[in-house]
Tab-separated table of C-alpha atoms in Angstrom:
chain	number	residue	atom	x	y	z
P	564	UNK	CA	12.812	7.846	-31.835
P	565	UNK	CA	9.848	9.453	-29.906
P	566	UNK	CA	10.607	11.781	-27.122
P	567	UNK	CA	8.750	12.793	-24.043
P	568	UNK	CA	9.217	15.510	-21.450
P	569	UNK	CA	8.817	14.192	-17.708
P	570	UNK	CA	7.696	17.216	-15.056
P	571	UNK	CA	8.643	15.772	-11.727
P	572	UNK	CA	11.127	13.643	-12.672
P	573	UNK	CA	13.505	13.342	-9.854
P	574	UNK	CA	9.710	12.012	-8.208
P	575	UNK	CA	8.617	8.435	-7.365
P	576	UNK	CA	6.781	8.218	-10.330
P	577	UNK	CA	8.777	9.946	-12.192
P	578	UNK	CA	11.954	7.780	-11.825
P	579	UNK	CA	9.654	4.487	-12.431
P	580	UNK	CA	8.330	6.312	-15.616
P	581	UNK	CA	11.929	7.237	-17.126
P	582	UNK	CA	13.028	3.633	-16.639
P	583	UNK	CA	10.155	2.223	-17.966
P	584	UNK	CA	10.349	5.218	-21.494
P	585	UNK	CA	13.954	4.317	-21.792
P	586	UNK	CA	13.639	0.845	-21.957
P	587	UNK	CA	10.687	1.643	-24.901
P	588	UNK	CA	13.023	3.104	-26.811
P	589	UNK	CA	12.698	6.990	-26.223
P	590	UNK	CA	14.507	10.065	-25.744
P	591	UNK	CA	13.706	11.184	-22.009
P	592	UNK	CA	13.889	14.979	-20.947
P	593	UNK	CA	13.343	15.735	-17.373
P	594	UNK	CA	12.510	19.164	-15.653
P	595	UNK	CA	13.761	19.720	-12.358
P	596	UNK	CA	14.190	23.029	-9.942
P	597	UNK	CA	16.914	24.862	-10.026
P	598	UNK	CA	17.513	24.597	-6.755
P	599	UNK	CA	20.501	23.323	-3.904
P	600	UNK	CA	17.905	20.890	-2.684
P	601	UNK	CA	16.421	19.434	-5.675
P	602	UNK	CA	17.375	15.561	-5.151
P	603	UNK	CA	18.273	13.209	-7.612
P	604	UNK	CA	18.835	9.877	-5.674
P	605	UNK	CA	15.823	8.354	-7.285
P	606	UNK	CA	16.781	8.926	-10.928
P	607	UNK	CA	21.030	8.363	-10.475
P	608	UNK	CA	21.366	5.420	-12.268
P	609	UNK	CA	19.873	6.445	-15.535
P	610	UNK	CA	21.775	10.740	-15.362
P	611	UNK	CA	23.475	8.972	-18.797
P	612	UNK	CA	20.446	8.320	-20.595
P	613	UNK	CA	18.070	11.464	-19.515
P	614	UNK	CA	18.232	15.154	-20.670
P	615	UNK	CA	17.579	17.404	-17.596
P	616	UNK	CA	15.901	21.275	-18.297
P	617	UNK	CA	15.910	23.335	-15.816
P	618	UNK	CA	12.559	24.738	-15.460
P	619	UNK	CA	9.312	25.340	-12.451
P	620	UNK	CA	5.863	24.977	-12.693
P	621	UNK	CA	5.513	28.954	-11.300
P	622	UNK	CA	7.503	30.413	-13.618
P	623	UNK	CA	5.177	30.269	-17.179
P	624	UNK	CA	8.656	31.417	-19.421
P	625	UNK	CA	10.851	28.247	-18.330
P	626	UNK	CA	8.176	25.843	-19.095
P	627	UNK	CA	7.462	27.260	-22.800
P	628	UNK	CA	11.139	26.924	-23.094
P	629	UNK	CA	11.477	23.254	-21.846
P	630	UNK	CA	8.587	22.429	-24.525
P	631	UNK	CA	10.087	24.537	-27.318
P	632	UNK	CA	13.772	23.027	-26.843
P	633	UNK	CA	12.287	19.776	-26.078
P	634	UNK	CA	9.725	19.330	-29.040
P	635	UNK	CA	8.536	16.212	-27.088
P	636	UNK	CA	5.313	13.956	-29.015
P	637	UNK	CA	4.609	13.150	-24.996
P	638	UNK	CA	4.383	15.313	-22.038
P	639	UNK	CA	3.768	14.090	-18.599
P	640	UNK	CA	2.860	16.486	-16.008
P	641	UNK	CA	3.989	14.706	-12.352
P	642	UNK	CA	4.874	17.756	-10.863
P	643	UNK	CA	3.080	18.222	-7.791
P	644	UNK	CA	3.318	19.661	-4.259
P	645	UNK	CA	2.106	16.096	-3.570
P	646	UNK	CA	1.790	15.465	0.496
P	647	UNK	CA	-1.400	16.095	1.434
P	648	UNK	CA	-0.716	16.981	4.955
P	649	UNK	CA	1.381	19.442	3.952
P	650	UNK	CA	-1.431	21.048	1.993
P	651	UNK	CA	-3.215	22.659	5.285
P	652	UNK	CA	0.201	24.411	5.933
P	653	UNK	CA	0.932	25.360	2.596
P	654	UNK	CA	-2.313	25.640	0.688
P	655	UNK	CA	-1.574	28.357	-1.287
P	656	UNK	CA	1.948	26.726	-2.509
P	657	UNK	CA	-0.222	23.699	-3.221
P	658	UNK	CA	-2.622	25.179	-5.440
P	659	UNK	CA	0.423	27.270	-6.995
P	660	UNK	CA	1.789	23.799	-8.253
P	661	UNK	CA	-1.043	21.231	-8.475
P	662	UNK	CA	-3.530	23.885	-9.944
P	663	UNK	CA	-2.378	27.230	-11.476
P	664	UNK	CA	0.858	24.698	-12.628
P	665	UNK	CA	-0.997	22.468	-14.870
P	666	UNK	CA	-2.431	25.230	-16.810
P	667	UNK	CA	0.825	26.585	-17.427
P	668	UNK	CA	2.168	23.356	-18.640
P	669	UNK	CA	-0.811	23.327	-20.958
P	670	UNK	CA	-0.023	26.926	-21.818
P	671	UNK	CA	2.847	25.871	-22.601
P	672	UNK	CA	2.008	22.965	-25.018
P	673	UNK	CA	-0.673	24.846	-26.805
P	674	UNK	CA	1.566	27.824	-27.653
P	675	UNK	CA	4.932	25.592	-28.726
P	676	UNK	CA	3.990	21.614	-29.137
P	677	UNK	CA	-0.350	21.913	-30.144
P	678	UNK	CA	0.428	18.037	-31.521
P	679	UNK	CA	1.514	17.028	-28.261
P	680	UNK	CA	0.308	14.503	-26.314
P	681	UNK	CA	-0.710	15.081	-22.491
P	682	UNK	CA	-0.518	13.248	-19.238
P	683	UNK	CA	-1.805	14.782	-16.029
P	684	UNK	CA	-1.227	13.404	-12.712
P	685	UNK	CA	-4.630	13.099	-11.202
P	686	UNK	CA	-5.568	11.818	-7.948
P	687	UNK	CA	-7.644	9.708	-5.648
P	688	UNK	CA	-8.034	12.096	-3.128
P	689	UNK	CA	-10.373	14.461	-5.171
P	690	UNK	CA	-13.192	11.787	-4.721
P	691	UNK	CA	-12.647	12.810	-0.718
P	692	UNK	CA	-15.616	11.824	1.148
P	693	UNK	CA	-16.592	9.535	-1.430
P	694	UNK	CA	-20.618	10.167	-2.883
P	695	UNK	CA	-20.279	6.639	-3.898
P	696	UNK	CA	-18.219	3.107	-3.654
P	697	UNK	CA	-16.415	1.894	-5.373
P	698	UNK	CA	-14.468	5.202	-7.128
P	699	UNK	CA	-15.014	5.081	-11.386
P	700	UNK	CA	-14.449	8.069	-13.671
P	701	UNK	CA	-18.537	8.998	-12.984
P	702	UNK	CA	-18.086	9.398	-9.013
P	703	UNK	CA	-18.467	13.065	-8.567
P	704	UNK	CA	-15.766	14.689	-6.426
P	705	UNK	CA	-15.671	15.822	-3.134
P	706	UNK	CA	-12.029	16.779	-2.112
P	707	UNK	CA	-11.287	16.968	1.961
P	708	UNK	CA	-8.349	18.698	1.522
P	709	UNK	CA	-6.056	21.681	-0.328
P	710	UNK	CA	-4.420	18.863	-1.904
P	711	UNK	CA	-7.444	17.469	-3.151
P	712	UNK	CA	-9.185	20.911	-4.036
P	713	UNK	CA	-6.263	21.707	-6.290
P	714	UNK	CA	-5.741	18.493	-7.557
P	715	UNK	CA	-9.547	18.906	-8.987
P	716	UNK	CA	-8.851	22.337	-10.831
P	717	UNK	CA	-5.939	20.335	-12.072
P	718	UNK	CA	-8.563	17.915	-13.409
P	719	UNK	CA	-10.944	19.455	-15.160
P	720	UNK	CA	-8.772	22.267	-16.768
P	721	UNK	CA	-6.997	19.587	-18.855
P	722	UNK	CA	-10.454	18.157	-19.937
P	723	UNK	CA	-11.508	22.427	-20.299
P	724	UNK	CA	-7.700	22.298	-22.708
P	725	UNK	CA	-8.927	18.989	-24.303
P	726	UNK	CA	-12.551	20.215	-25.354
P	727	UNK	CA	-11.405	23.922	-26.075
P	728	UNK	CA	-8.477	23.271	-27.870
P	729	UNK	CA	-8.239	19.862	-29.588
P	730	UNK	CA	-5.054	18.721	-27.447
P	731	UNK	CA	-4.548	15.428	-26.720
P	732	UNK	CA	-4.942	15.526	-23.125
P	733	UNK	CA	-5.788	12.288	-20.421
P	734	UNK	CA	-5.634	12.503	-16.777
P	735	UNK	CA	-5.030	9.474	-14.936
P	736	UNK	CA	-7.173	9.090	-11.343
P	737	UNK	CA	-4.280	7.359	-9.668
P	738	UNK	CA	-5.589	5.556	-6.714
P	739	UNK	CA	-2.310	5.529	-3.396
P	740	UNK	CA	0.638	3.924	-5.717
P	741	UNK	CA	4.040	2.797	-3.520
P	742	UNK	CA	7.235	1.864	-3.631
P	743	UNK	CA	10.320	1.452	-2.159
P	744	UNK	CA	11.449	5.284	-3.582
P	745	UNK	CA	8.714	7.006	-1.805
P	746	UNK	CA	9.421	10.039	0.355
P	747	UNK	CA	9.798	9.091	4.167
P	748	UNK	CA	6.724	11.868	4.987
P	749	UNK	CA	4.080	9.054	3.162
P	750	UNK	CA	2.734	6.501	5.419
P	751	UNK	CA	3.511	3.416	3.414
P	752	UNK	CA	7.235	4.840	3.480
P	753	UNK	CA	7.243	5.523	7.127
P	754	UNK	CA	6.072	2.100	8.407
P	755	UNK	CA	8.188	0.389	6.234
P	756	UNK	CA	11.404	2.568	7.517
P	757	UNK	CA	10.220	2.795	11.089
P	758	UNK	CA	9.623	-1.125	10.925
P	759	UNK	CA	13.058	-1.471	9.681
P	760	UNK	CA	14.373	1.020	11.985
P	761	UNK	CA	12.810	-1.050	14.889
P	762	UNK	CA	13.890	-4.277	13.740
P	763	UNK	CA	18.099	-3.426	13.368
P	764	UNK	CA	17.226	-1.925	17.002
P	765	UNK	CA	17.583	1.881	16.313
P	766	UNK	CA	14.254	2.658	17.272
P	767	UNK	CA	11.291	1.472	19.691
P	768	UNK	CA	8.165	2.859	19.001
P	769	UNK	CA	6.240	4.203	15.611
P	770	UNK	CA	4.160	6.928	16.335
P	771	UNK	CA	0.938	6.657	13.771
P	772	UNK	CA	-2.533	8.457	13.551
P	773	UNK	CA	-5.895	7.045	11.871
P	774	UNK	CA	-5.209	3.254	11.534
P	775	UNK	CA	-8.959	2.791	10.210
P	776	UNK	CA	-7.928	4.897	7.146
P	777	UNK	CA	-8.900	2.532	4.171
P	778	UNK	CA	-6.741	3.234	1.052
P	779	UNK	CA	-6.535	0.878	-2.159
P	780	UNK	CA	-2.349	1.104	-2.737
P	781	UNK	CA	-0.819	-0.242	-5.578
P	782	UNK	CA	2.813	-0.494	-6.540
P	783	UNK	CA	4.310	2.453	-8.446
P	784	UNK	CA	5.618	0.637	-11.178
P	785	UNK	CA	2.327	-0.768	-12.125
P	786	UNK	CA	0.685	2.547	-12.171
P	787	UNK	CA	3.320	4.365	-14.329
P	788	UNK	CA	2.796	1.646	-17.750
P	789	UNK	CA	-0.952	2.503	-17.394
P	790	UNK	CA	0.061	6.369	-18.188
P	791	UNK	CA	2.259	5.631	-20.682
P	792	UNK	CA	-0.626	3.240	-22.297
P	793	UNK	CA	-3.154	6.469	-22.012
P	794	UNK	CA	-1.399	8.120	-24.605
P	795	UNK	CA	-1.388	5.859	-27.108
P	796	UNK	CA	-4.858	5.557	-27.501
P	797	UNK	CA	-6.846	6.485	-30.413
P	798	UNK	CA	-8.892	9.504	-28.620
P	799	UNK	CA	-7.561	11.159	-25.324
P	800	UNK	CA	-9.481	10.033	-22.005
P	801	UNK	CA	-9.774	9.943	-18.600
P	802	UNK	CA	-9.073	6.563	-16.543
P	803	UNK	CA	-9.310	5.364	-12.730
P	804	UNK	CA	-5.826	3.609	-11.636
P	805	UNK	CA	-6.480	0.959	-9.339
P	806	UNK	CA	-5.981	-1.861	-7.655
P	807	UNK	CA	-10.077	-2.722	-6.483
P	808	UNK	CA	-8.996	-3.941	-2.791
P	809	UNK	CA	-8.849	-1.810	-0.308
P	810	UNK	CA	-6.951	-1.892	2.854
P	811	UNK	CA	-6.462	-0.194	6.115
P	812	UNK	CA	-3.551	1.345	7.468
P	813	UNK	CA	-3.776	-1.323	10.183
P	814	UNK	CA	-3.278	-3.761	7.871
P	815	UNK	CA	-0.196	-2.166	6.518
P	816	UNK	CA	1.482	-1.942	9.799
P	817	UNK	CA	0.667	-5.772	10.504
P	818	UNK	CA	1.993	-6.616	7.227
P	819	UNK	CA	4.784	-4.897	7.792
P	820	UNK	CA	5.741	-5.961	11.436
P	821	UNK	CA	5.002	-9.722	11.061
P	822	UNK	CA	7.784	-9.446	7.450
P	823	UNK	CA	10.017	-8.037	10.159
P	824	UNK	CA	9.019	-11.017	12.405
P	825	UNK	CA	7.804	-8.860	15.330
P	826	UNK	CA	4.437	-7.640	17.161
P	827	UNK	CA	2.671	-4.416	15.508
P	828	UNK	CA	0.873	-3.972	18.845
P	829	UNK	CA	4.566	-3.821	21.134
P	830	UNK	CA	5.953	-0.846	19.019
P	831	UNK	CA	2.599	1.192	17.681
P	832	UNK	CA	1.585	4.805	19.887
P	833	UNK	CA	-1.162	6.677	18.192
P	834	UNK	CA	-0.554	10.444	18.498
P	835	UNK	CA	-3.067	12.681	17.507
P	836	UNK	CA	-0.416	15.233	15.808
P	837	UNK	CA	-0.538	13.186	13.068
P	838	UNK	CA	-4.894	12.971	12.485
P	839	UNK	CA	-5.688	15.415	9.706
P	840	UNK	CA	-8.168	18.382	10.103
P	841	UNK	CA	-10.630	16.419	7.895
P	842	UNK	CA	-9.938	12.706	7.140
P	843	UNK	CA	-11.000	11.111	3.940
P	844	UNK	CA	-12.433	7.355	5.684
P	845	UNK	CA	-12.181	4.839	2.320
P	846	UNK	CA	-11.163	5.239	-0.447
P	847	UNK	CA	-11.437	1.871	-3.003
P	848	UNK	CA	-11.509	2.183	-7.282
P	849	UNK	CA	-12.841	0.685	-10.155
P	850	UNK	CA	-10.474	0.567	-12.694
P	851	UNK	CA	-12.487	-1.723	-14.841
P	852	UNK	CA	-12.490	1.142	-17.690
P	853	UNK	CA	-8.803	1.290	-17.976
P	854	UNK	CA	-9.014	-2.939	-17.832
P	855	UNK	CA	-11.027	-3.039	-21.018
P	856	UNK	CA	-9.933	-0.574	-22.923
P	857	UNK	CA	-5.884	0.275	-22.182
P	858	UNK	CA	-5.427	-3.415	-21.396
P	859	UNK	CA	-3.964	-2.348	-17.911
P	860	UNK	CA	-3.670	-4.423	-15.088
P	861	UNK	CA	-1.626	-4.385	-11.408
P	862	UNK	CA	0.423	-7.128	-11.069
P	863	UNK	CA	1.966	-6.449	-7.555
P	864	UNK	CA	-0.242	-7.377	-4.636
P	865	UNK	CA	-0.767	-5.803	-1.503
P	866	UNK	CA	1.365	-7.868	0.596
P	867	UNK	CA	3.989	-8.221	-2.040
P	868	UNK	CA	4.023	-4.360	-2.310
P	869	UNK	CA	4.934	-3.977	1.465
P	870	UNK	CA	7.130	-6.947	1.905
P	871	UNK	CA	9.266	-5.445	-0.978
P	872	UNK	CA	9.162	-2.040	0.962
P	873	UNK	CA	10.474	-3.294	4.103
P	874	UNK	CA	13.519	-5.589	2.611
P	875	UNK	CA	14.785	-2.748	0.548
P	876	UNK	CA	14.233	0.111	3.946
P	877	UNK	CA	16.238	-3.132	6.203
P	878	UNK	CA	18.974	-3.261	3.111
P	879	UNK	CA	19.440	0.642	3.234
P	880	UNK	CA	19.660	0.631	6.998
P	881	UNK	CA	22.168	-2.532	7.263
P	882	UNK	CA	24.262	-0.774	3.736
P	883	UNK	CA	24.394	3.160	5.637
């Protein structure tokens, strides 16, 4: 039975990775916080099947533990502070986690579990303001944001870990992945709750910022097979996760509304508070790479993706 050791468990990604491990067969240990807040709505359902460490991607001695009691063949680091709004306020916190944190994890690895092999939660947002479109593993980066700056480091010091010390380490360029478990603070999340929220009459506006944003969003699940089907490659590598279409928020709210059966344009107020200090326009990859050689495909589309996000927000809402 293989095992593999999930950072960021209790996550989006995380949860739709554990399922997905689980029903391959493995043994699944999670690290999570020790902490009154940590939340484990996402990953209730399967607290049978998983082993939960406690352990933090600050603290270097609970993460060679989690490794060394673990003994895992797979790691996946999706540990992240991972809101990139967030990461103007806290940019310091963010590069804590999404930076300094991934070397520990591969600290960690190198000193207890050299044979392991490595996932790294890479992201879209380090192309920034992109040099070139679409987005494939040659686009150099230009992050826009502490998020995205951090995210970068994150990058290229598993590829540094990978070339220095022989690991098997892949980072996956994950292009905007939903679902209906992502946080409320996310903008996919919060149109498809404030939609709902609108339509069962507790609210009447949705307060948004850029709608010309272009993003290329997949659906979670999708994303999480094409990590598991890095590591079991011959040689570790990097790959671009996405869909190839890209989108505008816009679009998302219209989508959204008209599933709801009611007018985006009634309900939408733009409010600056929520522009950010430096806006990344369009962001669109080519996952063509990951296509030919991992096999990988989405198979969620667009509309599909947000029509499943606001039945499941109106089921919550009509269930609380």
């Amino acid at each position: 039975m293989k095992k593999a050791l999930i950072t960021g468990i209790t996550g989006q990604d995380g949860s739709y990775l554990a399922e997905f491990l689980l029903e391959k067969g493995y043994r699944v240990y999670g690290l999570v916080r020790r902490s009154s807040l940590e939340k484990f709505d996402r990953i209730a359902h399967l607290t049978d099947h998983l082993e939960l460490l406690q352990g933090d991607l600050i603290d270097q001695s609970s993460l060679d533990e989690a490794v060394k009691t673990a003994q895992p063949d797979e790691i996946y680091n999706l540990a992240a502070q991972s809101f990139v709004p967030a990461s103007w306020t806290q940019p310091t916190l963010t590069a804590e986690f999404d930076a300094i944190g991934v070397t520990r994890v591969l600290e960690a690895i190198r000193k207890q579990k050299p044979d392991a092999r490595f996932y790294q939660a890479s992201s879209s947002e380090m192309f920034g303001k992109v040099r070139s479109v679409p987005q494939n593993e040659m686009t150099p980066f230009y992050p826009r944001s502490p998020y995205g700056v951090a995210k970068a480091y994150g990058h290229f010091i598993t590829v540094n870990y990978r070339e220095s010390y022989k690991l098997f380490a892949c980072s996956g360029v994950l292009f905007n992945h939903e679902s209906p478990r992502r946080g409320l603070e996310f903008v996919s999340r919060k149109v498809s709750f404030g939609v709902a929220k609108i339509k069962l009459g507790l609210e009447k506006t949705l307060r948004m910022g850029n709608l010309d944003a272009k993003r290329d969003w997949g659906f979670a699940g999708d994303y999480v097979r094409a990590m598991w089907l890095m590591l079991q490659q011959g040689e570790p590598d990097d790959y671009v996760i996405a869909t190839g279409e890209t989108h505008t928020v816009r679009e998302l709210v219209r989508i959204a509304f008209d599933y709801a059966g009611l007018n985006w344009e009634d309900h939408v107020v733009s409010d600056p508070l929520f522009l950010r200090p430096a806006e990344v326009d369009l962001l669109i990859g080519d996952a063509s790479k990951a296509g030919e050689k991992l096999k990988w495909s989405h198979s969620v589309s667009f509309k599909q993706l947000i029509e499943m996000m606001v039945e499941s927000d109106l089921k919550k809402l009509k269930d609380a």
